[in-house]
Short mmCIF file of C-alpha atoms in Angstrom, two decimals:
data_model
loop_
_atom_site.label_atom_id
_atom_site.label_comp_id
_atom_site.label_asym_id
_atom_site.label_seq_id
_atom_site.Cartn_x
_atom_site.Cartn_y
_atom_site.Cartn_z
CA UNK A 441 -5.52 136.61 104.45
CA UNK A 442 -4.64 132.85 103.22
CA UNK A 443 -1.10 132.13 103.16
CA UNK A 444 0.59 128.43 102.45
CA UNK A 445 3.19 126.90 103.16
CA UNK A 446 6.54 127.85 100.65
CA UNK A 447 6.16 124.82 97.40
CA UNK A 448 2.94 123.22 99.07
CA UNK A 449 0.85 124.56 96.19
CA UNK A 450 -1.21 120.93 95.07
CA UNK A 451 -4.38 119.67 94.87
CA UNK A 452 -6.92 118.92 97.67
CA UNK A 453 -9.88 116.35 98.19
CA UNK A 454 -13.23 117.91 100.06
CA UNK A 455 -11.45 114.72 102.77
CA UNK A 456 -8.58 116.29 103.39
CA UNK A 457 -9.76 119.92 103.57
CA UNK A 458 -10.39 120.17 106.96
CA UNK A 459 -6.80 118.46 107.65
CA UNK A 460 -5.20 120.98 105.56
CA UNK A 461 -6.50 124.03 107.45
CA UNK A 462 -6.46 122.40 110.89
CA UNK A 463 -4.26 123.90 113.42
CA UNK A 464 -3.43 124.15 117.09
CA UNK A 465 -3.29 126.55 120.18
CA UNK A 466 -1.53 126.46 122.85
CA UNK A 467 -3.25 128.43 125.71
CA UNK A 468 -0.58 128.62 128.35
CA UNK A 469 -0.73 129.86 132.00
CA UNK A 470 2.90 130.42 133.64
CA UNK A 471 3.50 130.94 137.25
CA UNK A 472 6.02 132.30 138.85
CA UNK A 473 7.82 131.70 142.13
CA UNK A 474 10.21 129.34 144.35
CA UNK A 475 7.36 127.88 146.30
CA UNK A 476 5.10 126.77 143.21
CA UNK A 477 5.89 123.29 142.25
CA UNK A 478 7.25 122.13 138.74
CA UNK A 479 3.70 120.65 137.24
CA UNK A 480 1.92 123.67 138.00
CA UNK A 481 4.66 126.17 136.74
CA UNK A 482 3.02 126.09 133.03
CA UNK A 483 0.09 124.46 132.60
CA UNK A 484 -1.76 124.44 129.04
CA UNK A 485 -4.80 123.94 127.36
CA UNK A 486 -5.34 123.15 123.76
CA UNK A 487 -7.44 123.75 121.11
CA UNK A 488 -8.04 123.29 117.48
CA UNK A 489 -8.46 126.50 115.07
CA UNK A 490 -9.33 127.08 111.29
CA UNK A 491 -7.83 130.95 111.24
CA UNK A 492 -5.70 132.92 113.55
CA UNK A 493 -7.59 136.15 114.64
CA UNK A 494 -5.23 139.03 114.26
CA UNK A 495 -6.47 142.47 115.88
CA UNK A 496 -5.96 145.60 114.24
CA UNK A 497 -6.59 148.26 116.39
CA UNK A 498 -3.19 149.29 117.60
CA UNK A 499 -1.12 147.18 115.56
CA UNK A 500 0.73 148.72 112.49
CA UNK A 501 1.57 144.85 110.79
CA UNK A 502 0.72 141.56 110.91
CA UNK A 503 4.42 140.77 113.01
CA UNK A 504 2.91 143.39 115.55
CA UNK A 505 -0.48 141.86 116.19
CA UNK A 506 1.08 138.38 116.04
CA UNK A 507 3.83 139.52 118.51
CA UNK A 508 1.47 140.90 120.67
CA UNK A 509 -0.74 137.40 121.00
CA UNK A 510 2.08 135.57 122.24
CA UNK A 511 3.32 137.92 124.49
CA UNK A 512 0.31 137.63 126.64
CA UNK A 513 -0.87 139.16 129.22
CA UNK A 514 1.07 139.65 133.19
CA UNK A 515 -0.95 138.66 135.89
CA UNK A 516 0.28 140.67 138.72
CA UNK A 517 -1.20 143.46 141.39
CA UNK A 518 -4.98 142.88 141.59
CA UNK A 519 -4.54 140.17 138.87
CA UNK A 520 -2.40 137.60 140.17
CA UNK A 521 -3.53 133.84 139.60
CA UNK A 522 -4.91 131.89 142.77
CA UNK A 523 -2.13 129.02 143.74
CA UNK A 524 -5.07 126.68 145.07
CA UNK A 525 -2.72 123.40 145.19
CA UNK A 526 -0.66 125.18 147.99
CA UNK A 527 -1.92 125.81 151.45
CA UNK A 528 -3.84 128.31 152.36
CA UNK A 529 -3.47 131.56 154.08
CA UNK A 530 -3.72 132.05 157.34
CA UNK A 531 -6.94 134.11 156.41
CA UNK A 532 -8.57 130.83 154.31
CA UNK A 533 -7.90 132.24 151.19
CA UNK A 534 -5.85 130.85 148.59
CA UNK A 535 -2.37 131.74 148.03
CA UNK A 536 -1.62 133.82 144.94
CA UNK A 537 1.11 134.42 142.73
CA UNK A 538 2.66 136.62 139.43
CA UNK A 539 2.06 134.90 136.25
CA UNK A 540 1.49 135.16 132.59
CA UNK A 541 -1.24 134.28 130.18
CA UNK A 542 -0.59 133.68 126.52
CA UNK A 543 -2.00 132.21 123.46
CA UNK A 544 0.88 130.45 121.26
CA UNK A 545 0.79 128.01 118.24
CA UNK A 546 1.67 125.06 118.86
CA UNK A 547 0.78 123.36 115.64
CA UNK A 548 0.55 124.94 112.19
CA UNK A 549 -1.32 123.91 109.04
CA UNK A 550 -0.36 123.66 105.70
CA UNK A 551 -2.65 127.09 104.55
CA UNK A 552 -3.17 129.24 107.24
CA UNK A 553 -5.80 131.18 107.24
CA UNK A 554 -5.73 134.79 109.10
CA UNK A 555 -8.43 136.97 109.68
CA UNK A 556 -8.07 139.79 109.88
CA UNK A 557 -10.72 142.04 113.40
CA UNK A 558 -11.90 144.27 111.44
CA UNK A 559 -14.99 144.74 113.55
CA UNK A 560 -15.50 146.04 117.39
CA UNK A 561 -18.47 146.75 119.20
CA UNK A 562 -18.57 150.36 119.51
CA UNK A 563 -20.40 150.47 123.77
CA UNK A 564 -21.61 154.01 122.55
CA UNK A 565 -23.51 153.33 119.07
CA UNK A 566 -24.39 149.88 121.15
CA UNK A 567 -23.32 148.40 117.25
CA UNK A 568 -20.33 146.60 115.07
CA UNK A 569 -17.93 149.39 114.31
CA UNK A 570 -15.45 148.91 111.38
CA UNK A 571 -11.70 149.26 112.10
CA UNK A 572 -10.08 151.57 109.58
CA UNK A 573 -6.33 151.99 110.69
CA UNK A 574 -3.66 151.09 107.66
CA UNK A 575 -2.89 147.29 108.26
CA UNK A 576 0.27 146.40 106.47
CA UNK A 577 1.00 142.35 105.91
CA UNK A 578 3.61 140.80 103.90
CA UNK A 579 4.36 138.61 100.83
CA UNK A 580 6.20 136.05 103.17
CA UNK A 581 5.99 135.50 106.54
CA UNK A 582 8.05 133.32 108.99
CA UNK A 583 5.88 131.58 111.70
CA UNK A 584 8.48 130.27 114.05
CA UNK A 585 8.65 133.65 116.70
CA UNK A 586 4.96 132.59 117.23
CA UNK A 587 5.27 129.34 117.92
CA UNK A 588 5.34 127.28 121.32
CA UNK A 589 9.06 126.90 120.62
CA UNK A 590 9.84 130.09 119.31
CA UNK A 591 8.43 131.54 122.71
CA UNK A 592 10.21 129.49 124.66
CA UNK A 593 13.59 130.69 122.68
CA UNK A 594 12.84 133.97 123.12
CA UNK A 595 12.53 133.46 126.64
CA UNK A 596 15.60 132.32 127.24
CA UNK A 597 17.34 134.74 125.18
CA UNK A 598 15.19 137.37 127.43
CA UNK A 599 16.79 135.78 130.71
CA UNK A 600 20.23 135.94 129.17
CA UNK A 601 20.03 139.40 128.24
CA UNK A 602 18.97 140.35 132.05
CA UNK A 603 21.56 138.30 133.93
CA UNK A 604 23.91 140.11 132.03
CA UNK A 605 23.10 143.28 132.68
CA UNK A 606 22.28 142.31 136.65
CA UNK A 607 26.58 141.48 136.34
CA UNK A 608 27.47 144.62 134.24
CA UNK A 609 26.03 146.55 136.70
CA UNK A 610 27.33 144.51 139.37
CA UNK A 611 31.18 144.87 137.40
CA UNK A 612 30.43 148.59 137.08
CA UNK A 613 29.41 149.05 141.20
CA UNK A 614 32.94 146.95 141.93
CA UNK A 615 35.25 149.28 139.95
CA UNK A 616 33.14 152.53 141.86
CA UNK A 617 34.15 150.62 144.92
CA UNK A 618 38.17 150.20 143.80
CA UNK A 619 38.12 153.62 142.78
CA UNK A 620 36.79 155.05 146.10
CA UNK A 621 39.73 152.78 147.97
CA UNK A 622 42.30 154.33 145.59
CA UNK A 623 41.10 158.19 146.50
CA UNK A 624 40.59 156.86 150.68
CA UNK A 625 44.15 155.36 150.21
CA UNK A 626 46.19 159.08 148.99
CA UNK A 627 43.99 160.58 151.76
CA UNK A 628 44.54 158.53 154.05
CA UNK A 629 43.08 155.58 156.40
CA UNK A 630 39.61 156.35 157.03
CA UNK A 631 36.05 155.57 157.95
CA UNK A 632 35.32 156.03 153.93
CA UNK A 633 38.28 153.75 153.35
CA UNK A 634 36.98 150.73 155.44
CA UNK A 635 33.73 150.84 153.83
CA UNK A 636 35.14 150.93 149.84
CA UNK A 637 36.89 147.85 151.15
CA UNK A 638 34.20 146.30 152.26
CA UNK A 639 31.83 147.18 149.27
CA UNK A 640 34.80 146.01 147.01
CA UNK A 641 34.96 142.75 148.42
CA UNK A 642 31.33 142.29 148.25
CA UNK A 643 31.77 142.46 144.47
CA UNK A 644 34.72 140.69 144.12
CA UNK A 645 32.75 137.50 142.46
CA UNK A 646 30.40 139.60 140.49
CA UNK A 647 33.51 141.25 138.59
CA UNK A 648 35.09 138.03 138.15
CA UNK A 649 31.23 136.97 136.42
CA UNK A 650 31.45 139.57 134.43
CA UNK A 651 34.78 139.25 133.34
CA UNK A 652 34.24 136.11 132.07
CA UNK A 653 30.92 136.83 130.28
CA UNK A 654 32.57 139.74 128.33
CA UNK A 655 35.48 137.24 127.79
CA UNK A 656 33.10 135.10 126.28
CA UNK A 657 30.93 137.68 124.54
CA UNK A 658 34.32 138.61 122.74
CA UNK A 659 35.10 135.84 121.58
CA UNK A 660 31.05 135.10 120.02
CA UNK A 661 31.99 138.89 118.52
CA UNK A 662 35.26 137.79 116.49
CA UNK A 663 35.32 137.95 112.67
CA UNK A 664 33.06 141.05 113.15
CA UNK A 665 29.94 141.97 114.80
CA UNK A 666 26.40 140.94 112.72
CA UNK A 667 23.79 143.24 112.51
CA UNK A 668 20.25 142.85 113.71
CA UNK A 669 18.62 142.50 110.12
CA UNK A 670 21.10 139.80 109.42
CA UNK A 671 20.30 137.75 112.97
CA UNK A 672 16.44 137.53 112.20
CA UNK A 673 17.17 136.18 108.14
CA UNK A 674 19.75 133.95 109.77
CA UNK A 675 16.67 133.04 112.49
CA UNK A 676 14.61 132.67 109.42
CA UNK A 677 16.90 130.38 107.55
CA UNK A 678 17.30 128.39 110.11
CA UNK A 679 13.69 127.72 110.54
CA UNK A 680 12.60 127.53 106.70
CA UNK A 681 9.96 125.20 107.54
CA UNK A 682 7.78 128.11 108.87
CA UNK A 683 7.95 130.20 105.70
CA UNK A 684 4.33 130.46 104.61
CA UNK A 685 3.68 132.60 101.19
CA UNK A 686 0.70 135.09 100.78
CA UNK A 687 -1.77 133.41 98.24
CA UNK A 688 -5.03 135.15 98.30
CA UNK A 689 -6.61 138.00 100.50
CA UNK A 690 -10.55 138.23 101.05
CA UNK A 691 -11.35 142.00 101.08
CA UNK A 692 -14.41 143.58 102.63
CA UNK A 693 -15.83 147.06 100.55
CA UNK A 694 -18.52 148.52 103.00
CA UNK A 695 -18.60 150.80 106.26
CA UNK A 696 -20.60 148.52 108.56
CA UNK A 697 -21.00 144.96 109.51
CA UNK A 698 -24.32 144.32 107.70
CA UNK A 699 -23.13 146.49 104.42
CA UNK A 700 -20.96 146.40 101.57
CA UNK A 701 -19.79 143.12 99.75
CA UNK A 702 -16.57 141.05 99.62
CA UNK A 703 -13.96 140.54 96.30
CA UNK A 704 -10.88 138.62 96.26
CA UNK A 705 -7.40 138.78 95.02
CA UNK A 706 -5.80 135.13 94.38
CA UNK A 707 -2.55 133.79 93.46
CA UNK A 708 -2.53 131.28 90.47
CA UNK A 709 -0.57 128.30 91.18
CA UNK A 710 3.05 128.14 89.49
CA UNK A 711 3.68 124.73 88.19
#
């Protein structure tokens, strides 16, 4: 698939091909915990690329297999990366912790190339098996999401969305607590009581927390609530400088690796 950037339709010199086509990954490890220091909580690696490999298999549209790249891979359980700038156990062994592993872009070319795994080794023919699952892509795509900083965003919104709900359900354990003092209290004083009193004062701050972040949540909701569909184009507007438009596609007629031939649909250039 070879999409370009929205209006960057122009000439190239054999100099500047390379240039043109040149991008960046950004191979990130993340670790997670109080103990690890701050220059070894994400550490990354670069490197150059020509095309973005998109897999197939399991993946319905492009946005899918790209979404699934940057959301990486959790190192946790049996998995967990080895900390071996902190001390050691008391065993000898290096300390470990929960982490992630991701690939994200961190710089995007001009024409962006995508191609497109058609191809898997098959471990029971021992060969190149071709992928044959409906592969939907679009007209126009919107690179930010994929991006080192549109990861980053998302994260953030991701940690939002959690510490709320930790205080909702905080808010909704403090009014189970109030209501349990109101039944001990026509009842009567008793062990049942004391308890709901202490549990409500244990959540005293929580409600208040969530009080104001519904407070606030109102107030972001005035004028009307906006749908889902309308965040992302508004996302997408606001990053128009990631809009890349589909120009040609490559297309590969044959059942194996080593069969079949290639054709190609192109878009001319609109003056």
């Amino acid at each position: 698939i070879h999409m370009q950037k929205h209006d960057e339709f122009s000439e190239t010199s054999s100099s500047e091909f390379q240039r043109r086509y040149k991008g960046q990954w950004a191979y990130e490890t993340r670790r997670f915990g109080d103990n690890i220091p701050e220059e070894y909580r994400v550490v990354t690696r670069h490197e150059p690329f020509v095309a973005v490999a998109a897999t197939v298999r399991g993946c319905n549209t492009l946005e899918d297999s790209l979404l699934a790249m940057v959301q990486g891979e959790k190192m946790e359980g049996e998995n967990q990366l080895a900390c071996d700038f902190l001390p050691p156990t008391d065993d000898g062994k290096d300390q470990r912790c929960n982490g992630l592993r991701r690939d994200v872009l961190n710089k995007l070319p001009d024409m962006l190339m995508i191609h497109l795994k058609r191809f898997e080794y098959d471990v029971q023919t021992y060969q190149m098996a071709k992928v044959k699952e409906k592969f939907v892509f679009p007209m126009k795509i919107n690179m930010w999401r994929y991006t080192r900083e549109g990861c980053e965003e998302a994260d953030r919104k991701q940690e939002e969305r959690e510490e709320l709900q930790v205080e909702e359900a905080s808010g909704e354990a403090s009014g189970e607590a109030e209501a349990a003092v109101g039944e001990a209290k026509a009842g009567g004083e008793t062990e049942a009581d004391g308890e709901a009193k202490a549990a409500t004062e244990d959540h005293v701050v929580a409600a208040e927390g969530t009080e104001k972040k519904e407070e606030k949540k109102n107030v972001e909701e005035e004028g009307g609530e906006e749908s889902g569909e309308s965040k992302e184009e508004g996302a997408a507007e606001q990053h128009g400088d990631y809009d890349y438009e589909l120009v040609g596609v490559i297309v590969h007629d044959g059942a194996t690796e080593q069969s079949g031939h290639y054709y190609s649909y192109a878009r001319e250039p609109q003056e």
